[in-house]
Amino acid sequence: MTTKNTRPLENILSTAQSLRWEIGVDFHEKVTESIYTDAAKIADRATTRPEEKPRFDFDKKLDQILTSRIWGFPLMLALLMIVFWLTISGANVPSSMLATLLLDNIHPLLKGFAANIGMPWWLDGFLFDGVYMATAWVISVMLPPMAIFFPLFTLLEDFGYLPRVAFNLDNMFRKSGAHGKQALSMTMGFGCNAAGVVATRIIDSPRERLIAIITNNFALCNGRWPTQILIASLFIGALVPAQLAGLVSSMAVVGIALLGVFLTFVSSKFLSKTWLKGEVSTFSLELPPYRPPRIWQTIYTSLIDRTFIILWRAIIFAIPAGAVLWLSANITIAGTSLAGYLINFLNPFGLLLGLNGVILVAFIVAIPANEIVVPTIMMLTVLVTGAGGGEGAGVMFELESGMETMALFQAGGWTLLTAVNLMLFSLIHNPCSTTIYTIYKETGSKKWTWVASLAPVLMGFAVTFVVAQFWRLVTSVF
Amino acid sequence: MTTNTKDACETCPIHDAAALKKLGVDMSDFDYVVALAGNPNTGKSTVFNALTGLRQHTGNWPGKTVSRAEGGFEYGDHKYKMVDLPGTYSLLATSLDEEVARDFILFGQPDVTIVVVDATRLERNLNLVLQVLEITNRVVVALNLMDEAKRHGIQVDERRLARDLGVHVVPMVARQGEGVPELLQAVGEVANRKTVGKPYRVKYDSPELKKAVTQVTKQIEDAYPELPNAQWVALRLLDGDERIAEALRKGELGDLTHGDIEQRSAQLQVIGNQ
């Protein structure tokens, strides 16, 4: 069939080729114009519009406020603040209830059961102090904030607010030499960086798409929100009177998120001035109508789609992490456990950055899932300091109240600097392995995957180092 | 023509809709492929969810679906595989998501292409519909967001629209599930070849364009009489689209009507991996 048709085909192609020159350069415009004319004609015949304009256009009024030069940004910040404040203040009670149930009630039951059937100590420790505690910890810390944060965020999304955020940010992206649509992929990255990287497909120009992919990591993702929220409410909230704690800690979290946005601009600008030079392309962004959110459906789908999927992912990674951590804490060589060696090895470098060896090890353990950074830090701190519930090495301890957690952190030599730098480093470090894999799939380039993975870690080292030195300088003066 | 007498209930499309079985991600042994196209933010994913029972995350913003999502449903003794394409304003393939959508409609050769249309922005949405109609005549237009149109005082005459476009037009409020039975009915008819669309073809009025298009279309029709979209192919060739020339050379565009299901699903895989 192919050979039979070769002659006529080549004829057709050459006719087309020669006719192209006759049509001229505005071929695309002519085609598009014909389609538009016909579409307009058909639409006009089928549609009857109201005689007079409605007196009050709600959408238009709302857009004038939400995307205004003066009110756009303050309102955006205010909305974010409200979301975090609700999350932080709402999550406390259910979090401690879950902790009481899973850690104080069920864990002793399991231990008792193990003792009754005469389980060997290593199996009992491995299963209930390692695997079970890791899982229980992830659930009690992560479930409540996620169950509040995601539905709220999804409600905003359903209402149609996200494109307005993109609209507000568009100008700044263009000034950074990036594509305005990067605002959308960044917003998506606030949910999940891997999803954000895939979302850059809406950007036509390869140059701008690459910028959007590399900088997406600075959008604080699901896995990192809980870390920020927890550390902020423990350390930053504690600096002020109790009635202000919720407000101040939400401000700290919003501050970190904004720093991420700022870093997105800075690194986009840097890339577009150096390796990825080029013109900024224009695009049109459609502001969809505001739609009344379907409350129950939103809550249901965001629980299923986001909360449980992410929780499940965290558990999947927490189980082996808990097992490995317990083992490395209990296998000793010359009196020191394996984990101890690694922590001691990394400690000097960590202290230089205002962090410590435990935190660095936790970030290595958490490469597959950022969600387990804090649980790992807890477990390792117990191991190093011997603090905690006296359950022995490698037991993820009970989080009965913020006070106990604080006591533990203090036993680990934590200061306010450690907390601040942990929040900073959690924002500025390598993407999780899923995101790295996604970047590789989307760019098809090993080189850019390396850049996107390593550049943020180096930046994180630099930022925390500078903050630590400056902090120590200032505190030594006063 | 013989007609079996049916009782009143059986003639109602709702009767069949009761037979909708949402299969979720189970897409085994499908009989037909349904593509879902449309402008960004018209409710494609909502329609997708309504038919497959999947809960793909829907969001009120353009560009949410960038890759393809797939799901299955069973209706009237047939199994359908449904593919949710990225939302695009046109199929001129200037960006990756437009290319994904166009390639699927062209090379994936779906049995039915549902184009979801925003009733409040009919004119702009019809641009895409007309471009899809240039490629395939197996189209059902889902006229979505009828409630919003009503709220803005816009009335859309779906019968008139159907007559002008030459394909099924189903008014819907997908968020509330209104119009789903009618949509299924229309999809079923097109898939089973009970109705054959006679799609509207764009009139290229500019004299040079008209002459060129007519001439090349004629040649293509002579060489490939079975090709359903000669005018569109002519336009692509006039635009110097190498991909289409290549496809014509390989015979990939050859017989859109007779492709056997195994071969086509292999082709779907190839496109998916690109």
Tab-separated table of N, CA and C in Angstrom, chain B residues 83-207:
chain	number	residue	atom	x	y	z
B	83	VAL	N	-10.380	8.465	27.715
B	83	VAL	CA	-9.104	9.168	27.868
B	83	VAL	C	-9.363	10.663	28.002
B	84	ASP	N	-8.945	11.217	29.121
B	84	ASP	CA	-9.136	12.645	29.400
B	84	ASP	C	-7.915	13.401	28.869
B	85	LEU	N	-8.106	14.209	27.840
B	85	LEU	CA	-6.974	14.920	27.227
B	85	LEU	C	-6.758	16.267	27.903
B	86	PRO	N	-5.531	16.811	27.772
B	86	PRO	CA	-5.316	18.146	28.344
B	86	PRO	C	-6.204	19.184	27.657
B	87	GLY	N	-6.631	20.171	28.409
B	87	GLY	CA	-7.481	21.206	27.825
B	87	GLY	C	-6.677	22.123	26.921
B	88	THR	N	-7.212	22.397	25.732
B	88	THR	CA	-6.490	23.276	24.801
B	88	THR	C	-7.480	24.208	24.109
B	89	TYR	N	-6.967	25.335	23.639
B	89	TYR	CA	-7.807	26.260	22.889
B	89	TYR	C	-7.821	25.924	21.411
B	90	SER	N	-6.760	25.249	20.957
B	90	SER	CA	-6.727	24.887	19.546
B	90	SER	C	-5.940	23.598	19.393
B	91	LEU	N	-5.902	23.094	18.160
B	91	LEU	CA	-5.142	21.872	17.910
B	91	LEU	C	-4.012	22.158	16.937
B	92	LEU	N	-3.555	23.408	16.904
B	92	LEU	CA	-2.505	23.762	15.956
B	92	LEU	C	-1.139	23.280	16.445
B	93	ALA	N	-1.126	22.632	17.600
B	93	ALA	CA	0.086	21.970	18.110
B	93	ALA	C	1.266	22.916	18.271
B	94	THR	N	1.070	23.997	19.001
B	94	THR	CA	2.194	24.884	19.262
B	94	THR	C	2.831	24.599	20.616
B	95	SER	N	2.138	23.908	21.507
B	95	SER	CA	2.765	23.532	22.771
B	95	SER	C	2.530	22.057	23.025
B	96	LEU	N	3.232	21.539	24.023
B	96	LEU	CA	3.211	20.099	24.267
B	96	LEU	C	1.806	19.571	24.536
B	97	ASP	N	1.014	20.341	25.331
B	97	ASP	CA	-0.314	19.810	25.653
B	97	ASP	C	-1.242	19.806	24.432
B	98	GLU	N	-1.079	20.810	23.544
B	98	GLU	CA	-1.880	20.799	22.315
B	98	GLU	C	-1.481	19.620	21.439
B	99	GLU	N	-0.182	19.317	21.441
B	99	GLU	CA	0.286	18.215	20.619
B	99	GLU	C	-0.251	16.883	21.138
B	100	VAL	N	-0.237	16.723	22.470
B	100	VAL	CA	-0.760	15.493	23.068
B	100	VAL	C	-2.209	15.294	22.644
B	101	ALA	N	-3.005	16.373	22.745
B	101	ALA	CA	-4.427	16.288	22.421
B	101	ALA	C	-4.621	15.973	20.940
B	102	ARG	N	-3.909	16.705	20.082
B	102	ARG	CA	-4.097	16.510	18.649
B	102	ARG	C	-3.677	15.115	18.215
B	103	ASP	N	-2.485	14.683	18.679
B	103	ASP	CA	-1.987	13.373	18.279
B	103	ASP	C	-2.935	12.270	18.694
B	104	PHE	N	-3.544	12.451	19.858
B	104	PHE	CA	-4.447	11.388	20.293
B	104	PHE	C	-5.672	11.309	19.409
B	105	ILE	N	-6.266	12.458	19.109
B	105	ILE	CA	-7.476	12.454	18.283
B	105	ILE	C	-7.149	11.943	16.882
B	106	LEU	N	-5.945	12.268	16.402
B	106	LEU	CA	-5.566	11.903	15.041
B	106	LEU	C	-5.082	10.458	14.941
B	107	PHE	N	-4.070	10.109	15.750
B	107	PHE	CA	-3.456	8.790	15.617
B	107	PHE	C	-4.068	7.750	16.545
B	108	GLY	N	-4.584	8.201	17.688
B	108	GLY	CA	-5.224	7.278	18.610
B	108	GLY	C	-6.541	6.788	18.041
B	109	GLN	N	-7.087	7.530	17.087
B	109	GLN	CA	-8.331	7.178	16.408
B	109	GLN	C	-9.433	6.717	17.344
B	110	PRO	N	-9.830	7.596	18.256
B	110	PRO	CA	-10.905	7.227	19.171
B	110	PRO	C	-12.209	6.988	18.418
B	111	ASP	N	-13.043	6.099	18.945
B	111	ASP	CA	-14.329	5.831	18.303
B	111	ASP	C	-15.267	7.008	18.474
B	112	VAL	N	-15.142	7.689	19.603
B	112	VAL	CA	-15.939	8.886	19.839
B	112	VAL	C	-15.028	9.929	20.479
B	113	THR	N	-15.163	11.168	20.049
B	113	THR	CA	-14.481	12.247	20.749
B	113	THR	C	-15.548	13.163	21.341
B	114	ILE	N	-15.558	13.247	22.677
B	114	ILE	CA	-16.476	14.179	23.325
B	114	ILE	C	-15.741	15.506	23.453
B	115	VAL	N	-16.337	16.574	22.932
B	115	VAL	CA	-15.737	17.883	23.143
B	115	VAL	C	-16.591	18.608	24.175
B	116	VAL	N	-16.007	18.871	25.332
B	116	VAL	CA	-16.746	19.568	26.381
B	116	VAL	C	-16.635	21.066	26.119
B	117	VAL	N	-17.796	21.726	26.131
B	117	VAL	CA	-17.872	23.112	25.703
B	117	VAL	C	-18.509	23.943	26.806
B	118	ASP	N	-17.962	25.120	27.043
B	118	ASP	CA	-18.501	26.032	28.051
B	118	ASP	C	-19.608	26.864	27.405
B	119	ALA	N	-20.837	26.645	27.851
B	119	ALA	CA	-21.984	27.298	27.220
B	119	ALA	C	-21.941	28.815	27.366
B	120	THR	N	-21.198	29.321	28.373
B	120	THR	CA	-21.153	30.769	28.551
B	120	THR	C	-20.112	31.417	27.641
B	121	ARG	N	-19.255	30.599	27.059
B	121	ARG	CA	-18.219	31.145	26.168
B	121	ARG	C	-18.227	30.349	24.877
B	122	LEU	N	-19.399	30.301	24.270
B	122	LEU	CA	-19.610	29.397	23.147
B	122	LEU	C	-18.696	29.718	21.968
B	123	GLU	N	-18.589	31.006	21.646
B	123	GLU	CA	-17.842	31.376	20.451
B	123	GLU	C	-16.400	30.877	20.508
B	124	ARG	N	-15.720	31.165	21.626
B	124	ARG	CA	-14.331	30.771	21.717
B	124	ARG	C	-14.186	29.247	21.760
B	125	ASN	N	-15.149	28.590	22.429
B	125	ASN	CA	-15.092	27.133	22.525
B	125	ASN	C	-15.329	26.445	21.184
B	126	LEU	N	-16.139	27.083	20.347
B	126	LEU	CA	-16.436	26.456	19.052
B	126	LEU	C	-15.209	26.403	18.152
B	127	ASN	N	-14.246	27.272	18.378
B	127	ASN	CA	-13.006	27.210	17.604
B	127	ASN	C	-12.396	25.825	17.686
B	128	LEU	N	-12.363	25.301	18.899
B	128	LEU	CA	-11.793	23.972	19.085
B	128	LEU	C	-12.696	22.910	18.460
B	129	VAL	N	-14.014	23.077	18.668
B	129	VAL	CA	-14.959	22.098	18.122
B	129	VAL	C	-14.778	21.995	16.606
B	130	LEU	N	-14.694	23.142	15.939
B	130	LEU	CA	-14.547	23.124	14.482
B	130	LEU	C	-13.247	22.434	14.067
B	131	GLN	N	-12.205	22.641	14.855
B	131	GLN	CA	-10.932	21.989	14.520
B	131	GLN	C	-11.004	20.485	14.726
B	132	VAL	N	-11.715	20.064	15.770
B	132	VAL	CA	-11.887	18.621	15.986
B	132	VAL	C	-12.727	18.029	14.859
B	133	LEU	N	-13.768	18.769	14.450
B	133	LEU	CA	-14.650	18.277	13.388
B	133	LEU	C	-13.924	18.153	12.053
B	134	GLU	N	-12.842	18.900	11.900
B	134	GLU	CA	-12.052	18.771	10.681
B	134	GLU	C	-11.319	17.435	10.654
B	135	ILE	N	-11.016	16.918	11.846
B	135	ILE	CA	-10.236	15.683	11.919
B	135	ILE	C	-11.122	14.447	11.924
B	136	THR	N	-12.203	14.515	12.681
B	136	THR	CA	-13.052	13.321	12.796
B	136	THR	C	-14.526	13.705	12.804
B	137	ASN	N	-15.354	12.796	12.296
B	137	ASN	CA	-16.790	13.082	12.339
B	137	ASN	C	-17.482	12.371	13.497
B	138	ARG	N	-16.697	11.602	14.261
B	138	ARG	CA	-17.301	10.887	15.398
B	138	ARG	C	-17.204	11.749	16.645
B	139	VAL	N	-18.042	12.762	16.670
B	139	VAL	CA	-17.938	13.746	17.732
B	139	VAL	C	-19.272	13.913	18.453
B	140	VAL	N	-19.214	14.055	19.774
B	140	VAL	CA	-20.375	14.474	20.543
B	140	VAL	C	-19.973	15.738	21.295
B	141	VAL	N	-20.762	16.786	21.144
B	141	VAL	CA	-20.459	18.019	21.856
B	141	VAL	C	-21.232	18.032	23.174
B	142	ALA	N	-20.501	18.109	24.295
B	142	ALA	CA	-21.147	18.210	25.607
B	142	ALA	C	-21.209	19.684	25.979
B	143	LEU	N	-22.401	20.240	25.901
B	143	LEU	CA	-22.594	21.660	26.155
B	143	LEU	C	-22.725	21.854	27.662
B	144	ASN	N	-21.564	22.046	28.309
B	144	ASN	CA	-21.541	22.035	29.778
B	144	ASN	C	-21.786	23.430	30.358
B	145	LEU	N	-21.953	23.464	31.661
B	145	LEU	CA	-22.125	24.714	32.418
B	145	LEU	C	-23.388	25.460	32.004
B	146	MET	N	-24.439	24.690	31.688
B	146	MET	CA	-25.698	25.308	31.297
B	146	MET	C	-26.282	26.142	32.438
B	147	ASP	N	-25.971	25.727	33.687
B	147	ASP	CA	-26.497	26.484	34.828
B	147	ASP	C	-25.873	27.876	34.908
B	148	GLU	N	-24.569	27.940	34.607
B	148	GLU	CA	-23.923	29.254	34.631
B	148	GLU	C	-24.438	30.141	33.507
B	149	ALA	N	-24.672	29.517	32.360
B	149	ALA	CA	-25.221	30.285	31.241
B	149	ALA	C	-26.562	30.887	31.640
B	150	LYS	N	-27.383	30.055	32.280
B	150	LYS	CA	-28.707	30.510	32.708
B	150	LYS	C	-28.566	31.674	33.685
B	151	ARG	N	-27.596	31.526	34.604
B	151	ARG	CA	-27.393	32.580	35.581
B	151	ARG	C	-27.015	33.903	34.925
B	152	HIS	N	-26.285	33.814	33.819
B	152	HIS	CA	-25.901	35.036	33.114
B	152	HIS	C	-26.938	35.459	32.079
B	153	GLY	N	-28.068	34.771	32.078
B	153	GLY	CA	-29.138	35.140	31.153
B	153	GLY	C	-28.859	34.738	29.714
B	154	ILE	N	-27.924	33.810	29.516
B	154	ILE	CA	-27.613	33.388	28.149
B	154	ILE	C	-28.420	32.139	27.821
B	155	GLN	N	-29.110	32.174	26.682
B	155	GLN	CA	-29.847	30.989	26.253
B	155	GLN	C	-29.127	30.372	25.072
B	156	VAL	N	-28.887	29.051	25.138
B	156	VAL	CA	-28.242	28.391	24.013
B	156	VAL	C	-29.223	27.393	23.408
B	157	ASP	N	-29.440	27.531	22.115
B	157	ASP	CA	-30.355	26.641	21.405
B	157	ASP	C	-29.559	25.439	20.914
B	158	GLU	N	-29.640	24.332	21.701
B	158	GLU	CA	-28.752	23.218	21.384
B	158	GLU	C	-29.153	22.500	20.089
B	159	ARG	N	-30.453	22.605	19.731
B	159	ARG	CA	-30.876	21.947	18.488
B	159	ARG	C	-30.302	22.654	17.274
B	160	ARG	N	-30.364	23.973	17.351
B	160	ARG	CA	-29.807	24.776	16.273
B	160	ARG	C	-28.305	24.478	16.124
B	161	LEU	N	-27.662	24.417	17.262
B	161	LEU	CA	-26.220	24.165	17.291
B	161	LEU	C	-25.912	22.803	16.679
B	162	ALA	N	-26.709	21.801	17.070
B	162	ALA	CA	-26.499	20.451	16.561
B	162	ALA	C	-26.683	20.431	15.043
B	163	ARG	N	-27.686	21.181	14.564
B	163	ARG	CA	-27.939	21.201	13.125
B	163	ARG	C	-26.765	21.862	12.397
B	164	ASP	N	-26.274	22.958	12.947
B	164	ASP	CA	-25.170	23.660	12.298
B	164	ASP	C	-23.881	22.850	12.314
B	165	LEU	N	-23.619	22.189	13.450
B	165	LEU	CA	-22.356	21.459	13.573
B	165	LEU	C	-22.417	20.090	12.916
B	166	GLY	N	-23.631	19.543	12.802
B	166	GLY	CA	-23.781	18.238	12.175
B	166	GLY	C	-23.425	17.075	13.072
B	167	VAL	N	-23.383	17.306	14.376
B	167	VAL	CA	-23.116	16.219	15.332
B	167	VAL	C	-24.044	16.377	16.543
B	168	HIS	N	-24.049	15.359	17.417
B	168	HIS	CA	-24.863	15.423	18.629
B	168	HIS	C	-24.418	16.563	19.533
B	169	VAL	N	-25.372	17.289	20.094
B	169	VAL	CA	-25.056	18.293	21.102
B	169	VAL	C	-25.891	17.988	22.341
B	170	VAL	N	-25.226	17.769	23.492
B	170	VAL	CA	-25.942	17.403	24.712
B	170	VAL	C	-25.771	18.494	25.771
B	171	PRO	N	-26.841	19.192	26.152
B	171	PRO	CA	-26.711	20.186	27.223
B	171	PRO	C	-26.494	19.492	28.567
B	172	MET	N	-25.602	20.050	29.373
B	172	MET	CA	-25.236	19.375	30.626
B	172	MET	C	-24.970	20.340	31.771
B	173	VAL	N	-25.146	19.834	32.991
B	173	VAL	CA	-24.555	20.472	34.156
B	173	VAL	C	-23.769	19.354	34.831
B	174	ALA	N	-22.538	19.165	34.374
B	174	ALA	CA	-21.794	17.966	34.772
B	174	ALA	C	-21.564	17.909	36.275
B	175	ARG	N	-21.395	19.052	36.887
B	175	ARG	CA	-21.142	19.083	38.327
B	175	ARG	C	-22.288	18.445	39.094
B	176	GLN	N	-23.512	18.624	38.579
B	176	GLN	CA	-24.683	18.055	39.249
B	176	GLN	C	-25.098	16.729	38.620
B	177	GLY	N	-24.378	16.285	37.618
B	177	GLY	CA	-24.733	15.033	36.959
B	177	GLY	C	-25.872	15.155	35.958
B	178	GLU	N	-26.306	16.398	35.675
B	178	GLU	CA	-27.397	16.569	34.696
B	178	GLU	C	-26.861	16.375	33.289
B	179	GLY	N	-27.616	15.594	32.492
B	179	GLY	CA	-27.224	15.393	31.104
B	179	GLY	C	-26.334	14.189	30.887
B	180	VAL	N	-25.939	13.523	31.988
B	180	VAL	CA	-25.064	12.359	31.825
B	180	VAL	C	-25.760	11.227	31.046
B	181	PRO	N	-27.033	10.897	31.368
B	181	PRO	CA	-27.699	9.842	30.600
B	181	PRO	C	-27.771	10.165	29.106
B	182	GLU	N	-28.099	11.429	28.796
B	182	GLU	CA	-28.205	11.820	27.396
B	182	GLU	C	-26.842	11.737	26.699
B	183	LEU	N	-25.804	12.119	27.440
B	183	LEU	CA	-24.454	12.061	26.871
B	183	LEU	C	-24.088	10.614	26.537
B	184	LEU	N	-24.383	9.715	27.495
B	184	LEU	CA	-24.073	8.300	27.288
B	184	LEU	C	-24.805	7.762	26.064
B	185	GLN	N	-26.072	8.165	25.961
B	185	GLN	CA	-26.895	7.741	24.840
B	185	GLN	C	-26.237	8.155	23.515
B	186	ALA	N	-25.839	9.429	23.452
B	186	ALA	CA	-25.233	9.953	22.224
B	186	ALA	C	-23.908	9.257	21.929
B	187	VAL	N	-23.092	9.068	22.983
B	187	VAL	CA	-21.795	8.405	22.802
B	187	VAL	C	-22.005	6.989	22.271
B	188	GLY	N	-22.987	6.300	22.877
B	188	GLY	CA	-23.286	4.940	22.449
B	188	GLY	C	-23.696	4.882	20.983
B	189	GLU	N	-24.534	5.831	20.572
B	189	GLU	CA	-24.995	5.831	19.177
B	189	GLU	C	-23.849	6.056	18.207
B	190	VAL	N	-22.967	6.986	18.549
B	190	VAL	CA	-21.852	7.266	17.642
B	190	VAL	C	-20.884	6.086	17.612
B	191	ALA	N	-20.610	5.508	18.804
B	191	ALA	CA	-19.665	4.395	18.876
B	191	ALA	C	-20.182	3.196	18.085
B	192	ASN	N	-21.498	2.935	18.188
B	192	ASN	CA	-22.074	1.782	17.500
B	192	ASN	C	-22.471	2.092	16.068
B	193	ARG	N	-22.050	3.262	15.604
B	193	ARG	CA	-22.325	3.688	14.215
B	193	ARG	C	-23.814	3.777	13.922
B	194	LYS	N	-24.640	3.994	14.950
B	194	LYS	CA	-26.075	4.143	14.697
B	194	LYS	C	-26.335	5.489	14.036
B	195	THR	N	-25.562	6.490	14.449
B	195	THR	CA	-25.660	7.769	13.756
B	195	THR	C	-24.282	8.129	13.237
B	196	VAL	N	-24.256	8.665	12.055
B	196	VAL	CA	-22.990	9.114	11.490
B	196	VAL	C	-23.056	10.621	11.354
B	197	GLY	N	-22.098	11.294	11.950
B	197	GLY	CA	-22.095	12.746	11.904
B	197	GLY	C	-21.810	13.258	10.508
B	198	LYS	N	-22.370	14.420	10.218
B	198	LYS	CA	-22.045	15.069	8.947
B	198	LYS	C	-21.484	16.433	9.330
B	199	PRO	N	-20.193	16.414	9.694
B	199	PRO	CA	-19.656	17.578	10.386
B	199	PRO	C	-19.527	18.820	9.517
B	200	TYR	N	-19.657	19.938	10.181
B	200	TYR	CA	-19.464	21.232	9.542
B	200	TYR	C	-18.008	21.371	9.139
B	201	ARG	N	-17.782	21.876	7.954
B	201	ARG	CA	-16.406	22.106	7.522
B	201	ARG	C	-16.178	23.602	7.379
B	202	VAL	N	-15.073	24.055	7.912
B	202	VAL	CA	-14.763	25.487	7.884
B	202	VAL	C	-14.622	25.968	6.445
B	203	LYS	N	-15.186	27.161	6.172
B	203	LYS	CA	-15.041	27.747	4.831
B	203	LYS	C	-13.839	28.677	4.844
B	204	TYR	N	-12.858	28.339	4.021
B	204	TYR	CA	-11.680	29.196	3.961
B	204	TYR	C	-11.888	30.251	2.899
B	205	ASP	N	-12.210	31.471	3.335
B	205	ASP	CA	-12.722	32.483	2.428
B	205	ASP	C	-11.648	33.233	1.653
B	206	SER	N	-10.469	33.374	2.271
B	206	SER	CA	-9.430	34.114	1.566
B	206	SER	C	-9.152	33.421	0.231
B	207	PRO	N	-9.192	34.157	-0.888
B	207	PRO	CA	-9.145	33.539	-2.219
B	207	PRO	C	-7.945	32.613	-2.429
